[in-house]
Coordinates of C-alpha atoms in Angstrom, one line a residue:
X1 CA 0.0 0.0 0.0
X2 CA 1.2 3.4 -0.7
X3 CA 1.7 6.4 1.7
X4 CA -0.8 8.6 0.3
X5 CA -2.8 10.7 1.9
X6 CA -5.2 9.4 4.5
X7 CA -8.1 11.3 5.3
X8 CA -10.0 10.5 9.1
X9 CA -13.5 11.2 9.7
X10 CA -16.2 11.2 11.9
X11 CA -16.1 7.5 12.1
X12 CA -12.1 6.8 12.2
X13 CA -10.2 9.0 14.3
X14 CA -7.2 7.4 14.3
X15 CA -4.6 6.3 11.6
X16 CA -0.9 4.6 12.2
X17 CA 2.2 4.5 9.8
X18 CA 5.6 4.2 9.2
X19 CA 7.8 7.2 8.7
X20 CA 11.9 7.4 7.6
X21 CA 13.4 10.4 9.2
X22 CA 17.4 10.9 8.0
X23 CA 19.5 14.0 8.5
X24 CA 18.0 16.0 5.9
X25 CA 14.8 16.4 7.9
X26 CA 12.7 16.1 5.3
X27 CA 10.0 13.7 7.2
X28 CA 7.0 15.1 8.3
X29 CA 3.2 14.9 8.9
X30 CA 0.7 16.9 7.6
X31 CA -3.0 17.1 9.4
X32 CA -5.5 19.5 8.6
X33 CA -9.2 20.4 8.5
X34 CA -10.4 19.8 5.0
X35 CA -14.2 19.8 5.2
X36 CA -17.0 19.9 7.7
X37 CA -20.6 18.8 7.7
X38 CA -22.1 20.6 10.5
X39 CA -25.9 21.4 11.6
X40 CA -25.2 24.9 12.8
X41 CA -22.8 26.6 10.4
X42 CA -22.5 29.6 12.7
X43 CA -19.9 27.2 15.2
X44 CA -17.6 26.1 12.1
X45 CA -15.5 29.2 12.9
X46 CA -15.1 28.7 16.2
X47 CA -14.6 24.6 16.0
X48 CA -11.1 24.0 17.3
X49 CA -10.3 20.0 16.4
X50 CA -7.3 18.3 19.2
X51 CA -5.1 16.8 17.7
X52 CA -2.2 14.0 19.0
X53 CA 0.9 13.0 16.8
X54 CA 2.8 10.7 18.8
X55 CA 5.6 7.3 18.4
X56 CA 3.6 4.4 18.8
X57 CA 6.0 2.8 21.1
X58 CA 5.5 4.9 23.3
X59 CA 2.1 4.2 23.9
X60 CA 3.6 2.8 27.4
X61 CA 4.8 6.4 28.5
X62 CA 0.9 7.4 29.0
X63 CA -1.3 6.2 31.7
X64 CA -4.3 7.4 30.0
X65 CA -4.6 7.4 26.4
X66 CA -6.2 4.2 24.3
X67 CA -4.4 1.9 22.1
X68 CA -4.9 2.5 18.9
X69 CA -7.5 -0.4 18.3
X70 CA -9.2 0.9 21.5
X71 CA -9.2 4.2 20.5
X72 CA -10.8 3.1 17.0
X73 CA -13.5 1.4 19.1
X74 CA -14.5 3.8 21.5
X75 CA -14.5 6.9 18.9
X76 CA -16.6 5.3 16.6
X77 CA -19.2 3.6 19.9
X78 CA -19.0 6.5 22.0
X79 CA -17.5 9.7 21.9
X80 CA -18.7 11.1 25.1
X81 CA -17.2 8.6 27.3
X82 CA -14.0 7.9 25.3
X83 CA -13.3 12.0 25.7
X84 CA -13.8 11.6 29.1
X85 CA -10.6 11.2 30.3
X86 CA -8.3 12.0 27.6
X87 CA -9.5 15.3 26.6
X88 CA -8.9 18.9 28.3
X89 CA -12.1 20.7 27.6
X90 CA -10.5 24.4 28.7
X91 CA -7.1 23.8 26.8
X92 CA -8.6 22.0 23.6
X93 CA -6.5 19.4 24.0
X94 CA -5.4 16.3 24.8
X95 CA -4.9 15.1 28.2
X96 CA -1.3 13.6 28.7
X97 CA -0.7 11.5 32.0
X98 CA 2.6 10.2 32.2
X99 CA 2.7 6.5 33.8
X100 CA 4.4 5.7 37.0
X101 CA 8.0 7.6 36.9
X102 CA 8.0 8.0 33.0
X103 CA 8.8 11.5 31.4
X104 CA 6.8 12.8 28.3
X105 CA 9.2 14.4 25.8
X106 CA 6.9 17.3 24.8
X107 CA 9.7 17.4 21.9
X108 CA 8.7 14.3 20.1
X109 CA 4.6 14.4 19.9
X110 CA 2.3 17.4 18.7
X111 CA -0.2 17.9 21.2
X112 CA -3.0 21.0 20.4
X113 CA -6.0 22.0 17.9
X114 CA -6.2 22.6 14.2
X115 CA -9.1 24.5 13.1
X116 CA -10.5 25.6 9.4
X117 CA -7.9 28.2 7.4
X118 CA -9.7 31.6 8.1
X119 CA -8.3 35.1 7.5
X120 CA -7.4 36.2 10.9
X121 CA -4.4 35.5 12.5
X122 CA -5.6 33.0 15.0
X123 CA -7.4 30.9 12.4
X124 CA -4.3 30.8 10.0
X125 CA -1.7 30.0 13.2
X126 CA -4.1 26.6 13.8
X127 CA -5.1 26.0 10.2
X128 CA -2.8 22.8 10.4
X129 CA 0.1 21.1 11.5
X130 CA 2.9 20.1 9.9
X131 CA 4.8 18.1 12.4
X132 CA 8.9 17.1 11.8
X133 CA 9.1 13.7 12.7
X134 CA 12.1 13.9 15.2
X135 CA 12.9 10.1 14.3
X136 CA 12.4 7.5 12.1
X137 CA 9.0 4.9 13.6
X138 CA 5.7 3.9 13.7
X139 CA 3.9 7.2 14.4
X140 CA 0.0 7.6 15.3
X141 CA -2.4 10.6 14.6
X142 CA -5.2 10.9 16.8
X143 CA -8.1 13.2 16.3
X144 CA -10.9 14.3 19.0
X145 CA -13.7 16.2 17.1
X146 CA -16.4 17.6 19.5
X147 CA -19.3 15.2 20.0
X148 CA -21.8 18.4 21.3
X149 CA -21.2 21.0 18.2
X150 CA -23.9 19.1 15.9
X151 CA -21.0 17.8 14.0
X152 CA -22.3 15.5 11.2
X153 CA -19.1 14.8 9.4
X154 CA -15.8 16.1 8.8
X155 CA -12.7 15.5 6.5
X156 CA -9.5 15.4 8.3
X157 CA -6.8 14.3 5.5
X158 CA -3.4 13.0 7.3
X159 CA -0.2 12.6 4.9
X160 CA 3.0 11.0 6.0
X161 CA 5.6 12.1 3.9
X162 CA 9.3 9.8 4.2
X163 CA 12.2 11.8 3.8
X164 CA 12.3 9.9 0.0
X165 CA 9.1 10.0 -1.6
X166 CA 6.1 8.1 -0.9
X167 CA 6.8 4.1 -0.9
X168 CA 6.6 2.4 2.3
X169 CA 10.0 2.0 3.2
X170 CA 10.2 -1.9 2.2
X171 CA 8.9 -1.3 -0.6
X172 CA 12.0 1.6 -1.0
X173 CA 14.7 -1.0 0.0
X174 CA 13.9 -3.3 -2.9
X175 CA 13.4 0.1 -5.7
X176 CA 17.3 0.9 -4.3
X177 CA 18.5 -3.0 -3.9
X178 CA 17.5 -3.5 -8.1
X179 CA 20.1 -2.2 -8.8
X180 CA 22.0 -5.1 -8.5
X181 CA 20.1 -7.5 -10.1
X182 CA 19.6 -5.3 -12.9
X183 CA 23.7 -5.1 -13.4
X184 CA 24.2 -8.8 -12.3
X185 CA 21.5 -9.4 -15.4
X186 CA 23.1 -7.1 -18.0
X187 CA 26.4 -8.6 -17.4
X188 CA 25.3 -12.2 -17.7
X189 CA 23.6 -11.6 -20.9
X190 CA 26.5 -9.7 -21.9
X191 CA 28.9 -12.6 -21.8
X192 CA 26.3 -15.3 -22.7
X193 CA 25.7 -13.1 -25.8
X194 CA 29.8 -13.0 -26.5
X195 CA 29.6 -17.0 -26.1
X196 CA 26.4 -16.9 -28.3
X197 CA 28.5 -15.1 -30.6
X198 CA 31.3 -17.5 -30.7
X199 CA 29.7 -20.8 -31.5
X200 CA 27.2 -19.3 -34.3
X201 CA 29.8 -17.2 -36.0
X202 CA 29.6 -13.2 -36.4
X203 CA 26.5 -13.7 -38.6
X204 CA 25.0 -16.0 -36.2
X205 CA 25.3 -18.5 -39.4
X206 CA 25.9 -21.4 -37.4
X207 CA 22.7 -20.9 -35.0
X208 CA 22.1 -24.5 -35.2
X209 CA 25.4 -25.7 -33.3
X210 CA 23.8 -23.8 -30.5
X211 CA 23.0 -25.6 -27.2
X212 CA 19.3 -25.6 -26.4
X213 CA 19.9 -25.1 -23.2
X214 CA 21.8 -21.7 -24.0
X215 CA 18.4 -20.6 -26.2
X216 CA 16.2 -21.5 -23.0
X217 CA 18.6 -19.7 -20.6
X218 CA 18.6 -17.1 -22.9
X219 CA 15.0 -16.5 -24.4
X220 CA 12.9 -18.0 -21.6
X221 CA 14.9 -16.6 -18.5
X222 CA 17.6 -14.9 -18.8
X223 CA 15.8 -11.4 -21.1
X224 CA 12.5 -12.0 -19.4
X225 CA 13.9 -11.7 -16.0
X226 CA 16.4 -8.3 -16.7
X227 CA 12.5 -7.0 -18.4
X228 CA 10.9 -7.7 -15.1
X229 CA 13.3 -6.5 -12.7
X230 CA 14.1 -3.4 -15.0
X231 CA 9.8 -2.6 -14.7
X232 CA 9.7 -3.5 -11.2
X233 CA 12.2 -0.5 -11.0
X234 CA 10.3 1.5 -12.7
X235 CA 7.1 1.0 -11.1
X236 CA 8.5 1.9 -7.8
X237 CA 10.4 4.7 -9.0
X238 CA 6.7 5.8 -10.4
X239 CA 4.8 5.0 -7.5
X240 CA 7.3 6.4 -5.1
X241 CA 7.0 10.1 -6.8
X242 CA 3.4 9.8 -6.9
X243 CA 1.1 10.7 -4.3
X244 CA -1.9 8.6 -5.5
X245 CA -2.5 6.1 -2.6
X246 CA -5.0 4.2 -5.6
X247 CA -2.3 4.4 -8.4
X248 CA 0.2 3.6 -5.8
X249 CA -1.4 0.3 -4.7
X250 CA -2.3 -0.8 -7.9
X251 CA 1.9 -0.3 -8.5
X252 CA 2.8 -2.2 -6.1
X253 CA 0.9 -4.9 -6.6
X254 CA 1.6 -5.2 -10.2
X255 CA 5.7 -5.5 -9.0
X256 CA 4.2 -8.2 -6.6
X257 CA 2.6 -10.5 -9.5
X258 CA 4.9 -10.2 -12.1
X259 CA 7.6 -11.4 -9.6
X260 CA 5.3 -14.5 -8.7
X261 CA 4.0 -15.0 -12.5
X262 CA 7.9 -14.9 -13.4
X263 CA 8.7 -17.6 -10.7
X264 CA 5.8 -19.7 -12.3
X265 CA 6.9 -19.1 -15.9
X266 CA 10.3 -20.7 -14.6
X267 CA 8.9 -24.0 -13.5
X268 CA 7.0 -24.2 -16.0
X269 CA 9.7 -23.4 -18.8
X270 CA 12.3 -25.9 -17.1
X271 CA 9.5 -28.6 -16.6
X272 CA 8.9 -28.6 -20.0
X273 CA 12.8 -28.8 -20.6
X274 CA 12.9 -32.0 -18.8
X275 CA 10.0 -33.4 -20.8
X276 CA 12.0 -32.8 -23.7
X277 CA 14.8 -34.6 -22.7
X278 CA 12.6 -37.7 -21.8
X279 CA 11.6 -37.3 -25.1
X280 CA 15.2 -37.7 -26.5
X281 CA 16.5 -40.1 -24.4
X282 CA 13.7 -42.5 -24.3
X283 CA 14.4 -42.6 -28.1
X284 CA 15.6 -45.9 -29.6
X285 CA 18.9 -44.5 -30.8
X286 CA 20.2 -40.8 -29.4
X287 CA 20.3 -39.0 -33.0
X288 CA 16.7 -40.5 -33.4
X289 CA 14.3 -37.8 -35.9
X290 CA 11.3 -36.9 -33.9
X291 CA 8.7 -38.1 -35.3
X292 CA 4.4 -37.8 -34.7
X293 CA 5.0 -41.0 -32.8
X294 CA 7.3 -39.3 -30.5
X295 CA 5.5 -36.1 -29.8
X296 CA 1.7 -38.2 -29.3
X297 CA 3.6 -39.8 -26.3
X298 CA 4.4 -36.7 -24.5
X299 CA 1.2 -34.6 -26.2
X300 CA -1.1 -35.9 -23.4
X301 CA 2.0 -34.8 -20.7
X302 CA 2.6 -31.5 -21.9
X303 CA -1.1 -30.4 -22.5
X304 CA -1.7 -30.9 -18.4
X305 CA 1.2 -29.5 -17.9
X306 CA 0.2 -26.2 -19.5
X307 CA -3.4 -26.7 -17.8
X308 CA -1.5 -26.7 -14.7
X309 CA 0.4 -24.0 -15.6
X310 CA -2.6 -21.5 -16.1
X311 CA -4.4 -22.3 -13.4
X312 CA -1.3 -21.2 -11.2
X313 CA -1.0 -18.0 -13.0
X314 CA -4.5 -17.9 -11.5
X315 CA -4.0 -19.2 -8.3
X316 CA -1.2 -16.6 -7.9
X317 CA -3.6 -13.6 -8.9
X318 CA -5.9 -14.1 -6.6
X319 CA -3.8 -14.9 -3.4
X320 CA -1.6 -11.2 -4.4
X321 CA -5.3 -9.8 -5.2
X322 CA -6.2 -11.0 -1.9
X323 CA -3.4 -10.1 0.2
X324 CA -4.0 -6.5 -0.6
X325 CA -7.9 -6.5 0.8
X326 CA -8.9 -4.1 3.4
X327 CA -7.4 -5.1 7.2
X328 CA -9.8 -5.4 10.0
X329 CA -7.6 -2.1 11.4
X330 CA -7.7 0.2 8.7
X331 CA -5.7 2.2 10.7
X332 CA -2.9 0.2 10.8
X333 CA -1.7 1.6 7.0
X334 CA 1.6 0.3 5.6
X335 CA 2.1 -2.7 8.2
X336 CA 2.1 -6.1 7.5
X337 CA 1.7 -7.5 10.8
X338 CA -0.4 -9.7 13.2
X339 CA -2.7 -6.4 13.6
X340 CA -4.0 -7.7 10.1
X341 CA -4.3 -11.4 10.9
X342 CA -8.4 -11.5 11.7
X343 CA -10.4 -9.9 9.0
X344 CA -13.4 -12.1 9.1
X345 CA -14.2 -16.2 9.1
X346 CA -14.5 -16.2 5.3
X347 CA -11.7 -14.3 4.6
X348 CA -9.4 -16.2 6.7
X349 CA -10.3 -19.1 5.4
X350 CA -10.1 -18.6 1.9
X351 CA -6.6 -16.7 3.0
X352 CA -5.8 -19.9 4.1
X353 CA -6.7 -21.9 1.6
X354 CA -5.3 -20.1 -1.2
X355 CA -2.4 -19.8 0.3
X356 CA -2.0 -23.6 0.8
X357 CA -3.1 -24.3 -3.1
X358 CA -0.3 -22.1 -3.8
X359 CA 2.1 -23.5 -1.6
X360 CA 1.2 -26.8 -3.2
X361 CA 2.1 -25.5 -6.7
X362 CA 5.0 -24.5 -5.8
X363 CA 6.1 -28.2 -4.7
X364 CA 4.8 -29.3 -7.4
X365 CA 6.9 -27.0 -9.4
X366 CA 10.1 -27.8 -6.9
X367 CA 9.8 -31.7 -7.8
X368 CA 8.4 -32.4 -11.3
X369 CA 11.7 -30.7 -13.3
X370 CA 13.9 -33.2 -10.5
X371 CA 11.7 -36.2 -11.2
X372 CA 12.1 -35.9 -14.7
X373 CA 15.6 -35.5 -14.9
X374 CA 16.4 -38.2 -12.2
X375 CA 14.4 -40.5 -14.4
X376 CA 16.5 -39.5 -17.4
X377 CA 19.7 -39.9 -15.8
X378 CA 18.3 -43.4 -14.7
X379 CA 17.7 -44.5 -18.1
X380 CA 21.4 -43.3 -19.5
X381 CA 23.0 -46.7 -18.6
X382 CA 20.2 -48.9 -20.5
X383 CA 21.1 -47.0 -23.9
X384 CA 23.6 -48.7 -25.6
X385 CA 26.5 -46.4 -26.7
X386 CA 26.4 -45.5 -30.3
X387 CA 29.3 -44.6 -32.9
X388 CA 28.7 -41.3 -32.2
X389 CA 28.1 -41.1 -27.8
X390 CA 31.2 -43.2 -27.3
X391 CA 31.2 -43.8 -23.0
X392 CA 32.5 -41.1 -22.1
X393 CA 30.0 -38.9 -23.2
X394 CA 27.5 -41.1 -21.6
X395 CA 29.4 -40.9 -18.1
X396 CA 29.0 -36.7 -19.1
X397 CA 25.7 -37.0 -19.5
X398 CA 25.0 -38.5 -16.3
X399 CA 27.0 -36.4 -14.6
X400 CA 25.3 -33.5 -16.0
X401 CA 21.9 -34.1 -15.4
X402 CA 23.2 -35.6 -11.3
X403 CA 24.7 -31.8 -10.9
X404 CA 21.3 -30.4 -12.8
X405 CA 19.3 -32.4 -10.3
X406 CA 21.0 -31.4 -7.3
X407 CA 20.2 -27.8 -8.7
X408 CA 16.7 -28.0 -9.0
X409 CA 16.1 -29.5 -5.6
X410 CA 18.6 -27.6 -3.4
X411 CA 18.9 -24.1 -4.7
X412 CA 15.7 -23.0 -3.2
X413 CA 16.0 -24.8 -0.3
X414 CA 19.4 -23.6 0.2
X415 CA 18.9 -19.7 -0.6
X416 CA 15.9 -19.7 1.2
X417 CA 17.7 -21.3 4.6
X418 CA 20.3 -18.6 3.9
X419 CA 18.2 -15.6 4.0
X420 CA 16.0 -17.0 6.4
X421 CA 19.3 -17.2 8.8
X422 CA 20.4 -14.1 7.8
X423 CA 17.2 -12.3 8.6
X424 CA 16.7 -14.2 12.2
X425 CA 20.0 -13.1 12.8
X426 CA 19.9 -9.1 12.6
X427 CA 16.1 -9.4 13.9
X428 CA 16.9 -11.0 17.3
X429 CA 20.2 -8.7 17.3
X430 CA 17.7 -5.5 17.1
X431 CA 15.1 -6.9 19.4
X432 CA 17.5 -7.3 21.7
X433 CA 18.2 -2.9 21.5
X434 CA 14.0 -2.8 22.4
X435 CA 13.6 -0.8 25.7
X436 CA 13.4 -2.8 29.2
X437 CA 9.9 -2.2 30.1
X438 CA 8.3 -2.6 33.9
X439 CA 6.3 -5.6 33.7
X440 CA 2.6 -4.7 34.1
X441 CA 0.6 -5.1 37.3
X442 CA -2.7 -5.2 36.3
X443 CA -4.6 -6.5 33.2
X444 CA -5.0 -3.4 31.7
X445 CA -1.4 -2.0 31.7
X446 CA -0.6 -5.6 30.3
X447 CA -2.5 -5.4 27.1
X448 CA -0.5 -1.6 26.9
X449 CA 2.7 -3.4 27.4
X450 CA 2.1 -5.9 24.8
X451 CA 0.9 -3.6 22.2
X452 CA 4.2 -1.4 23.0
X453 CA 6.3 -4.5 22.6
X454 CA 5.0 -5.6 19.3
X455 CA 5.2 -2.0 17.7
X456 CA 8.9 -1.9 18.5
X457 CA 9.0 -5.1 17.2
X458 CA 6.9 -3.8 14.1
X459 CA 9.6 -0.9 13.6
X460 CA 12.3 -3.2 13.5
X461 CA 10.8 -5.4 10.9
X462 CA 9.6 -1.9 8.5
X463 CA 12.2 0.0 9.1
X464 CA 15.4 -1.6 9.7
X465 CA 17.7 -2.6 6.8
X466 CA 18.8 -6.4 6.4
X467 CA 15.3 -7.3 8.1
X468 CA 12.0 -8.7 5.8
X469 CA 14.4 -8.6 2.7
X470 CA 13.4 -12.3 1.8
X471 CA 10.9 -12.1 -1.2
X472 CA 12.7 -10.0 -3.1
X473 CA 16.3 -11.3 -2.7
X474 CA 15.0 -15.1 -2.6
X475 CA 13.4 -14.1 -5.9
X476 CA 16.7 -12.2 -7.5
X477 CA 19.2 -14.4 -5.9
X478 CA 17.5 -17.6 -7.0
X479 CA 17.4 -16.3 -10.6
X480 CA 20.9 -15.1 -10.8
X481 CA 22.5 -18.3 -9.6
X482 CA 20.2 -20.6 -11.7
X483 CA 21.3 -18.9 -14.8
X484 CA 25.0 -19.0 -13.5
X485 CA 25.2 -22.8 -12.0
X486 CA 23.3 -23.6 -15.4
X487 CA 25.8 -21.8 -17.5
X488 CA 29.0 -23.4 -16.1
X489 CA 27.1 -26.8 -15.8
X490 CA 25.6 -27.4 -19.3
X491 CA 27.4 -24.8 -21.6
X492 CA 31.0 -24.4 -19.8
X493 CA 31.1 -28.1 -20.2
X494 CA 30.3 -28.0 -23.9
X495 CA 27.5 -30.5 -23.4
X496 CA 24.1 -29.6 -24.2
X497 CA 20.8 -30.9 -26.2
X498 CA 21.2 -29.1 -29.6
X499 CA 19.3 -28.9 -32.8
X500 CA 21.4 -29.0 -35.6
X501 CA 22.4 -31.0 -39.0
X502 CA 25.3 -33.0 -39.5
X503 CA 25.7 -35.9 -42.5
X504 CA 23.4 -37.7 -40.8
X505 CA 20.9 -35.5 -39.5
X506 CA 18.1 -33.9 -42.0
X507 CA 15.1 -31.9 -41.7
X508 CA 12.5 -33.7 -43.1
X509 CA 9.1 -32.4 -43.7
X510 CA 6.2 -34.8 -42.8
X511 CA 3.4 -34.8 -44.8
X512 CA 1.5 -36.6 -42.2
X513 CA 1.6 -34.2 -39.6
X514 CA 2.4 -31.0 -41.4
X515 CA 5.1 -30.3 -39.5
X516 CA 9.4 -30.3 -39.8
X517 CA 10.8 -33.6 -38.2
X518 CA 14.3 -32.2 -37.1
X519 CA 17.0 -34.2 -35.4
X520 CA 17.9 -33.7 -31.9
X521 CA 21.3 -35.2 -30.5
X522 CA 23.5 -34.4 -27.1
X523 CA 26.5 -32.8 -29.4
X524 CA 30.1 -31.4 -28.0
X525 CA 29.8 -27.5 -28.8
X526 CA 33.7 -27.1 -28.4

């Protein structure tokens, strides 16, 4: 979600986000009276709104105001009894109890009115805030419009602006840390081309010599994936200029499922690879011409397989679709935390059930390539060798597809372990900087204490760097290695399924099927 403006009302009074403060001082947020729907228009000049900015942490320092979900409750049930004790009627503002021996820095929260921009001096001075965040946090914004003025509605827009632009500050991290993957992807496709370039001639002549795996790193992975990350880019570069929370969530979520389409695409792409090569090496002789025959027995195969494949591409529309519905706290903008975990029985459930179909895809995906080629490399020593796979190339072969399984079964498991590690390390290495807090004694201060413990918590996981970074580096770092292990495994080794003509191959066209029968063999592309 973006960091647009947020505008409270008579029926929210509260909102909570993340702001980036840096020495620039840039970071601020801006509240003021937009619009009122009154009964008595003669008392909009004199309506004088309080008005509360404060670090959610520090919820703990008061003894009397609400949590923020209490807060949401109470305003919208009943005003009366919810100003009771928080509000100073003479002052206009709020009331601020400090608990037990805690200080209140008056430095750090805004505490007074805001009132409609009139002429006179008074009116101008309290036409708004704009508040300097004095450090980066979770910050809250209360409002207390009177409940005795007749008040029907009012408009009370609240924009947090970062000290960069308008992206929630994860979403920032990844728009600076694609960059790399951006260069890492140029420079592969940069030397792949040069290698390209070598075995087809200046001309690219010779394209048939070509290893099909180079053509489905290439074409398949390698340029799709520099396109995606390269847009990616650019949609957050958009969406953190714009101030458009709409066009900014609609961004962000486009970033989100082209990254989980791409990762899909990829499965799907090497399945199909490992089909292929069933194809070829369950072939009577290894320079065997594919013929109807051989594609009707893999037809049936690769027809479910692109069933399958669509209905994931589905599958992973709704569950990013999904992700982004409204919380049960609207208040709680920009955090993905437990504060968002109950939304409602349905909802949860069908959360939980997409997100289970499309954890099962995603096995699915993580064995079928493996199966196939474990299968393959199982069948290598029934082939007999030929006069032109002497057995050497055979014991290559086997070798390569041992190394290719290995690849497709422990490079996600492996990355993802990694980051996983990485992250667990510098969160419990930040937790452990969280304030010592008095333990509670009584029920009520308890639920304060936990709340102040899990925003500090929430900080830590929005705002500090080398923390939440999996998606987006499982997704990059997975890519780049794939493309690099496959590279030195399959094309640094020479070895690779290849369409091409030698004496004995020929393109043949058969009438029967209406298609080009052309000859597929494991060549040496030194």
């Amino acid at each position: 979600m973006g960091i647009g403006p947020t505008a409270l009302d008579f029926n929210n009074g509260v909102v909570c986000r993340p702001v980036v403060q840096s020495e620039s001082r840039k970071a601020h947020i801006h509240v003021y009276v937009d619009a009122i729907d009154i009964k008595d228009k003669s008392f909009i000049d004199s309506l004088k709104l309080p008005v509360l900015i404060f670090r959610a942490p520090y919820i703990f320092n008061f003894s009397n105001i609400p949590s923020p979900d209490s807060y949401y409750d109470l305003y919208a049930a009943n005003k009366k009894i919810l100003y009771g004790d928080i509000i100073d009627t003479e002052r206009i503002k709020f009331k601020l109890e400090p608990y037990d021996t805690y200080n209140i820095d008056h430095d750090k929260i805004w505490n007074d009115f805001i009132t409609l921009d009139r002429k006179d001096q008074e009116g101008h001075k309290h036409a708004g805030v704009n508040f300097t965040v004095p450090e980066s946090g979770i910050y809250c914004v209360y409002i207390a419009p009177p409940d005795n003025q007749g008040i029907i509605n009012i408009r009370v827009p609240v924009k947090f602006e970062n000290e960069y632009g308008n992206l929630p500050y994860l979403y920032y991290k990844q728009k600076y840390d694609l960059n790399w993957p951006v260069a890492i992807g140029i420079l592969l496709l940069f030397k792949l081309s040069r290698y390209i370039r070598k075995v087809t001639g200046k001309d690219f002549k010779n394209v048939s010599q070509l290893s099909m795996v180079s053509w489905i790193i290439l074409i398949y992975i390698l340029i799709p994936f520099i396109a995606i990350v390269i847009f990616q880019k650019l949609c957050l570069d958009l969406s953190n200029i714009i101030s458009c929370s709409s066009l900014n969530s609609i961004l962000l979520r486009i970033v989100e499922l082209i990254e989980v389409w791409f990762f899909t695409w990829v499965g799907f792409i090497f399945a199909l690879f490992s089909i292929g090569l069933g194809v070829f090496f369950n072939s009577e002789h290894l320079d065997r011409i594919l013929t109807r025959e051989a594609e009707d027995e893999e037809e049936p195969k690769i027809s479910m397989l692109v069933l399958f494949f669509l209905v994931n591409l589905i599958v992973d529309f709704l569950v990013v679709i999904i992700q982004s519905s409204p919380p049960k706290f609207p208040f709680y903008l920009g955090l993905v935390t437990e504060f968002e975990k109950s939304r409602g029985s349905w909802t949860a459930l069908m959360v939980a059930t997409l997100d289970f179909i499309y954890l099962c895809f995603r096995v699915v995906w993580w064995i079928l390539p493996a199966g196939y080629l474990l299968k393959i490399k199982l069948l290598i020593p029934s082939i007999p060798p030929s006069s032109k796979l002497d057995f050497d190339s055979y014991q290559q072969s086997s070798k390569l597809l041992r190394l290719t399984v290995w690849i497709v079964m422990l490079l996600p498991v492996t990355i993802g372990s990694l980051l996983l590690a990485f992250d667990s390390y510098n969160r419990s290495t930040l937790e452990m900087s969280i304030p010592k807090l008095p333990q509670p004694g009584s029920e009520s201060r308890k639920i304060v204490y936990d709340l102040a413990i899990k925003f500090w918590k929430q900080e830590i996981d929005q705002l500090s760097p080398g923390v939440n970074d999996g998606d987006p580096w499982y997704f990059w770092i997975y890519m780049i290695v794939f493309v690099i292990t496959f590279l030195l495994i399959w094309i640094k080794n020479n070895k690779g399924v290849a369409l091409g003509q030698d004496d004995d191959d020929s393109i043949e066209y058969n009438e029967f099927s209406g298609k080009y029968n052309q000859s597929i063999r494991l060549c040496d592309l030194s």
